[in-house]
PDB file of C-alpha atoms in Angstrom:
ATOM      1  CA  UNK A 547      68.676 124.044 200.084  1.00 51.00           C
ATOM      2  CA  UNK A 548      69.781 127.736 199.359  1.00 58.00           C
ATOM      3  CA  UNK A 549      72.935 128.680 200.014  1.00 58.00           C
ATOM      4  CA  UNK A 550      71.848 131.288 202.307  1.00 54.00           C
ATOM      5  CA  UNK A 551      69.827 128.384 204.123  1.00 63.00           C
ATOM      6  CA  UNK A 552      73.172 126.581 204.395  1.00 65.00           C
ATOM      7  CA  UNK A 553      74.877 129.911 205.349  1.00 62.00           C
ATOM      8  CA  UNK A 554      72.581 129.992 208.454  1.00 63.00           C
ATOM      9  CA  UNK A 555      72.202 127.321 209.208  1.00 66.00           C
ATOM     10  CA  UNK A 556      76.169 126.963 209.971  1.00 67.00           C
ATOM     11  CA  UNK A 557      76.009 130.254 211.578  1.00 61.00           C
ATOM     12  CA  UNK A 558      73.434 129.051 214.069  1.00 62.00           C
ATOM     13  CA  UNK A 559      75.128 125.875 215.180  1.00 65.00           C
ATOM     14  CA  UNK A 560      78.772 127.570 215.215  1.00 69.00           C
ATOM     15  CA  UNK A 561      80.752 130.099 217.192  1.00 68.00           C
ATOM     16  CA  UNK A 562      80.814 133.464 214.789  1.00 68.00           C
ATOM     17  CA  UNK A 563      83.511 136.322 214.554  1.00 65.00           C
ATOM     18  CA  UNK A 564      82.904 139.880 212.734  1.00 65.00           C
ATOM     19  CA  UNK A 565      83.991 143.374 212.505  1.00 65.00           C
ATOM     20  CA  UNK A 566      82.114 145.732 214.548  1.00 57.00           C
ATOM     21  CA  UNK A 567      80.638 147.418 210.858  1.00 54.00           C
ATOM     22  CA  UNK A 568      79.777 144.031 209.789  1.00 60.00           C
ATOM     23  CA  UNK A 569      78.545 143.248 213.619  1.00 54.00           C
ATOM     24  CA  UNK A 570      76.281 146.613 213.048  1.00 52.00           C
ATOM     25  CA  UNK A 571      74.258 144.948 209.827  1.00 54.00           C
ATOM     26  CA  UNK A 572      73.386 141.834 211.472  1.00 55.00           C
ATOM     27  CA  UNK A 573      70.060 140.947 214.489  1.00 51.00           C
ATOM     28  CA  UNK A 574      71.456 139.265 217.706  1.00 51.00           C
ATOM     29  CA  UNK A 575      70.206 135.212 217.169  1.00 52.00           C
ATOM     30  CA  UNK A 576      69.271 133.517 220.086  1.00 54.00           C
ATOM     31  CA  UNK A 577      71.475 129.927 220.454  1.00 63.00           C
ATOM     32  CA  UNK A 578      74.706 131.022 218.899  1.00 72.00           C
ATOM     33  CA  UNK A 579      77.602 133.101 220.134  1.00 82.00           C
ATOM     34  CA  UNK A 580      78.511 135.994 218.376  1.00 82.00           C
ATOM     35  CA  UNK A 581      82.300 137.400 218.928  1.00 87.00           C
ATOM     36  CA  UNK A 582      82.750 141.091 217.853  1.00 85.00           C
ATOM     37  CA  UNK A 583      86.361 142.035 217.073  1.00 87.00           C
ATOM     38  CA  UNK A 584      86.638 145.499 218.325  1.00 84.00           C
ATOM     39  CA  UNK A 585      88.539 147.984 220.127  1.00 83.00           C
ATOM     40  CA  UNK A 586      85.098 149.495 221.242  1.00 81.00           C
ATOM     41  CA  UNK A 587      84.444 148.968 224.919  1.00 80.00           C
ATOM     42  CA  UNK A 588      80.350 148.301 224.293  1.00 78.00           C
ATOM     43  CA  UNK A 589      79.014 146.168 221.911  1.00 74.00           C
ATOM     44  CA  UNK A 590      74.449 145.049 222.472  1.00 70.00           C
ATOM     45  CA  UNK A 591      73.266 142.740 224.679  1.00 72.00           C
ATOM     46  CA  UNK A 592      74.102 139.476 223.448  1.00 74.00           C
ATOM     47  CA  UNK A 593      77.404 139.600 221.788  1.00 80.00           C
ATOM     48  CA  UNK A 594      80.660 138.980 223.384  1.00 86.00           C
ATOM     49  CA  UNK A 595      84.001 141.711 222.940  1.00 89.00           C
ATOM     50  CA  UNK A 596      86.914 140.627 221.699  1.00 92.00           C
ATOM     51  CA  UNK A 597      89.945 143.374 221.384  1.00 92.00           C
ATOM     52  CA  UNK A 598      92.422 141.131 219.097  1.00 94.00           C
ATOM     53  CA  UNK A 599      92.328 137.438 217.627  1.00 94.00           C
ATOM     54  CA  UNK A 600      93.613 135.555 220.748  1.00 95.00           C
ATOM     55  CA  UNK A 601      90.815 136.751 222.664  1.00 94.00           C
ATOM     56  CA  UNK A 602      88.298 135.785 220.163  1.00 93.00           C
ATOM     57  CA  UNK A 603      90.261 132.716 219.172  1.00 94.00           C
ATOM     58  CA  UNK A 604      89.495 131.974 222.971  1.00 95.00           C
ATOM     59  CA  UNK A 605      86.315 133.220 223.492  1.00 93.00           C
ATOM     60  CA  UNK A 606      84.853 131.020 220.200  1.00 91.00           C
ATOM     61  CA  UNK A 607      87.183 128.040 221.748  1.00 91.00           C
ATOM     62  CA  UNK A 608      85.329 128.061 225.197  1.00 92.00           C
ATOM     63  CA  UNK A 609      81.666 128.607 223.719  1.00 88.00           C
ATOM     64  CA  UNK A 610      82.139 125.310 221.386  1.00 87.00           C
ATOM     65  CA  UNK A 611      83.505 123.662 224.504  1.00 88.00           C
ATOM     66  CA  UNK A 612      80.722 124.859 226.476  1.00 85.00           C
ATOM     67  CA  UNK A 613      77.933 123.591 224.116  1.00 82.00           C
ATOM     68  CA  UNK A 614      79.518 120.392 223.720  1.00 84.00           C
ATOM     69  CA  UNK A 615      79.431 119.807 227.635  1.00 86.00           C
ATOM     70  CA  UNK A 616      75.874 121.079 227.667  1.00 83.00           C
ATOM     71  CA  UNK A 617      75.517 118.480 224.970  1.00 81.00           C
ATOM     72  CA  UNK A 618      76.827 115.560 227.041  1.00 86.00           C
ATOM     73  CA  UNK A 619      75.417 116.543 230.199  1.00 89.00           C
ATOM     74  CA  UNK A 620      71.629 116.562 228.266  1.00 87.00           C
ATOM     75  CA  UNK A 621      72.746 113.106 227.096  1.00 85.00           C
ATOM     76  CA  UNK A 622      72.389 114.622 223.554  1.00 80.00           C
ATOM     77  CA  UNK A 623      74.617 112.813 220.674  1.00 78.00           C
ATOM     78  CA  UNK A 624      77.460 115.377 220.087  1.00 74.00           C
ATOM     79  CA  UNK A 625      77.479 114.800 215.847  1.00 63.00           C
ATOM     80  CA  UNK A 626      78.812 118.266 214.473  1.00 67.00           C
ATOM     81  CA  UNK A 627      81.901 119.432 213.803  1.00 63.00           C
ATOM     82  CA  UNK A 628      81.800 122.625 215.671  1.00 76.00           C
ATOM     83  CA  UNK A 629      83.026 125.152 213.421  1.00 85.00           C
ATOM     84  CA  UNK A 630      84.454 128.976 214.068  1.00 88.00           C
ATOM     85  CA  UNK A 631      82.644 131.224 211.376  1.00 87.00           C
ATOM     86  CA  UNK A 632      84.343 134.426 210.327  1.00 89.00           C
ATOM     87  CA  UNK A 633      81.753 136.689 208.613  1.00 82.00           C
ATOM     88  CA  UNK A 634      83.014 139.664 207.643  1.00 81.00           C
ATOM     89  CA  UNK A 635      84.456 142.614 207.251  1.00 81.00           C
ATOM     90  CA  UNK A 636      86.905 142.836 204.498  1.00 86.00           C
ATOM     91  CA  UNK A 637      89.878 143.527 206.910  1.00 88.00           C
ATOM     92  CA  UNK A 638      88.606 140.800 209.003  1.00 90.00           C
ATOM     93  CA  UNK A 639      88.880 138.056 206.499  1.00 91.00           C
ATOM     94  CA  UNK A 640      92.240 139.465 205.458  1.00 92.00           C
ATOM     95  CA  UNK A 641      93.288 138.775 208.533  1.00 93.00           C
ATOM     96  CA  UNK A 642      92.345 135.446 209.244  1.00 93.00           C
ATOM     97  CA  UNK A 643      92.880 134.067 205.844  1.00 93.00           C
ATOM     98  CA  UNK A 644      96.058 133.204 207.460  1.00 89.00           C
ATOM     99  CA  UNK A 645      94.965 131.103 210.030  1.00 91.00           C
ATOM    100  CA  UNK A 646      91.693 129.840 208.420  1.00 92.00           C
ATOM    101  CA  UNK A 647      91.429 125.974 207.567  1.00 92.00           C
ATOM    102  CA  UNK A 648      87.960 126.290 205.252  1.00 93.00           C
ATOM    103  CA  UNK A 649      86.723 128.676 203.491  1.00 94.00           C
ATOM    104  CA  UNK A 650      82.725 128.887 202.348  1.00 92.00           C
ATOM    105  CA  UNK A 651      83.234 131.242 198.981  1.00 92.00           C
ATOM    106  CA  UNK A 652      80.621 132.599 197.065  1.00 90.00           C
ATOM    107  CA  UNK A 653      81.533 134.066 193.858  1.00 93.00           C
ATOM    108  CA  UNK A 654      79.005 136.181 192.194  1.00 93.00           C
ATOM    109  CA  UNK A 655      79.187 136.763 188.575  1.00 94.00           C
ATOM    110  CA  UNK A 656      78.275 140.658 188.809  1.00 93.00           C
ATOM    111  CA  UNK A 657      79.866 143.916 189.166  1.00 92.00           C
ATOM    112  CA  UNK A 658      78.305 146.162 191.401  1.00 90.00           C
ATOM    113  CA  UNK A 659      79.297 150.084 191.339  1.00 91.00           C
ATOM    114  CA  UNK A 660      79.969 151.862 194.638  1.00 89.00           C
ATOM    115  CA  UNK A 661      81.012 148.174 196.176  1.00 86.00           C
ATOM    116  CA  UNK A 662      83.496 149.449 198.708  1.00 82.00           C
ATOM    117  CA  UNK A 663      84.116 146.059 200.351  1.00 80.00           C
ATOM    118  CA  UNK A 664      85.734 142.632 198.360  1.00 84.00           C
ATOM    119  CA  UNK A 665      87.419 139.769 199.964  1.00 89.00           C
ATOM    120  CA  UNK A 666      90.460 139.719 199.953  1.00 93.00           C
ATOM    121  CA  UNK A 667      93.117 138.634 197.546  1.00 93.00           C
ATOM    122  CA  UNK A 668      94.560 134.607 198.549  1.00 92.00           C
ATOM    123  CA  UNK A 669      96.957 132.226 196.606  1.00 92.00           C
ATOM    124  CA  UNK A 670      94.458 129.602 195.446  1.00 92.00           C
ATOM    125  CA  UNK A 671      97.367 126.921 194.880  1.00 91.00           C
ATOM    126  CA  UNK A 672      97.105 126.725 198.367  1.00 92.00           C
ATOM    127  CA  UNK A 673      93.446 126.045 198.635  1.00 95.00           C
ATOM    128  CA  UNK A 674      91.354 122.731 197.074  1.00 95.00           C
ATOM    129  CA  UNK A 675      87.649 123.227 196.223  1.00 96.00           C
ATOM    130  CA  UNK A 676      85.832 120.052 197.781  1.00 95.00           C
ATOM    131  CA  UNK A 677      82.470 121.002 196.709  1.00 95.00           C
ATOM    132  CA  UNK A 678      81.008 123.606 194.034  1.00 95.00           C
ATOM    133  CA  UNK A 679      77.406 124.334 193.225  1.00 93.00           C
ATOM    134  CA  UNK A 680      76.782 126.354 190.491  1.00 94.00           C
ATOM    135  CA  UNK A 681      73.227 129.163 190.113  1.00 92.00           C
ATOM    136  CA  UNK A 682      72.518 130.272 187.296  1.00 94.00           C
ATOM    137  CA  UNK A 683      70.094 133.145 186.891  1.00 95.00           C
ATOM    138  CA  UNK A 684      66.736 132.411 187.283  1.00 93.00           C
ATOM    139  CA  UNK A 685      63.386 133.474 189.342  1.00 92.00           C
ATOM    140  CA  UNK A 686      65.336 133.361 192.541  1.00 87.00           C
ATOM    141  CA  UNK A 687      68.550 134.738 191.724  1.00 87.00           C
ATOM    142  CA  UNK A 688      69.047 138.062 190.050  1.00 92.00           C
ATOM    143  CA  UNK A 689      72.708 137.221 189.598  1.00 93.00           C
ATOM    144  CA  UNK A 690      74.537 133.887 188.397  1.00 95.00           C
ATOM    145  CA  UNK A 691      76.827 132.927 191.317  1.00 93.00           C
ATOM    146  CA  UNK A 692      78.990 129.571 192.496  1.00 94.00           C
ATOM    147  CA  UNK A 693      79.059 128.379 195.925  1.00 93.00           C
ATOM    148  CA  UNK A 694      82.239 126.745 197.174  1.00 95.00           C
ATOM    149  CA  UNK A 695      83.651 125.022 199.899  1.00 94.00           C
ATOM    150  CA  UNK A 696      87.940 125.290 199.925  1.00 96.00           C
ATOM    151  CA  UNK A 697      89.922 123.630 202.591  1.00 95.00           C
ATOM    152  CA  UNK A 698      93.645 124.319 202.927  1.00 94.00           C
ATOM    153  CA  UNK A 699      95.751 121.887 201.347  1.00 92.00           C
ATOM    154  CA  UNK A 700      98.291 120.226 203.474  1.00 84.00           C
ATOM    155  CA  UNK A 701     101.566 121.807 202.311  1.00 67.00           C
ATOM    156  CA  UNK A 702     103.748 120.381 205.325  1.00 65.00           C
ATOM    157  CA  UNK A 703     106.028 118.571 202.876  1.00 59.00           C
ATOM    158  CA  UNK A 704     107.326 122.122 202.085  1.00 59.00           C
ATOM    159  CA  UNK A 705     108.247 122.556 205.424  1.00 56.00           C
ATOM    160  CA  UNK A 706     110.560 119.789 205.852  1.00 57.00           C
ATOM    161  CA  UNK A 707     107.251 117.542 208.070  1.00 50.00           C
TER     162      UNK A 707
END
């Protein structure tokens, strides 16, 4: 598998959040939900609004609750972790790097000039990489790049619990 096979194929079995510039580059998919965070008042057919995080936070909470009944009720085995994917922008992921639990990173080993968007800066001490895949160029890839999967450690012993 790619990574941009595993890419979508967690973004069409999950509830997804984006910026409304990030929203613009991608095609409405059929069988997902797709939460734009935006003060607009009109987004296309097909995507939900969401004016701060505790709407979307809500709106991506009753979608995974709604396929999981729909699940049940179809007498379908409910297997997946139902996931909330935040795909962009820049300001987006700055914001919910605060909040976020996983993180699927890919690092590319290029520098690209006019890039106006990076993700943002995190404290890594407070992330663990449970799986890395490593491209190298080749026919496929133009660029070398590493794929990772961080979950946030469980630092509650600095808390006092």
């Amino acid at each position: 598998n790619s990574i941009f096979n595993i890419f979508s194929h967690k973004m069409m079995r999950n509830v997804n959040m984006f910026s409304l510039v990030t929203w613009c580059l991608i095609i409405c998919k059929k069988n997902r939900t797709n939460i734009v965070l935006t003060s607009q008042a009109h987004v296309l057919p097909g995507f939900e609004i969401a004016q701060n995080w505790e709407q979307a936070l809500a709106l991506a909470e009753k979608a995974i609750e709604a396929k999981r009944n729909s699940q049940l009720a179809s007498g379908e085995t409910v297997t997946e972790t139902n996931e909330i994917m935040i795909i962009g922008g820049g300001e987006i992921y700055k914001q919910a790097l605060g909040f976020s639990n996983r993180m699927y990173l890919t690092r590319v080993s290029a520098s690209f000039a006019g890039a106006d968007t990076f993700f943002p800066a995190w404290n890594e001490a407070f992330w663990h990489v449970d799986f890395e895949e490593q491209h190298p160029v080749d026919e496929k890839h133009k660029y070398a790049f590493d794929f990772q999967v961080l979950n946030r450690k469980n630092l509650s012993w600095l808390r006092g619990g």
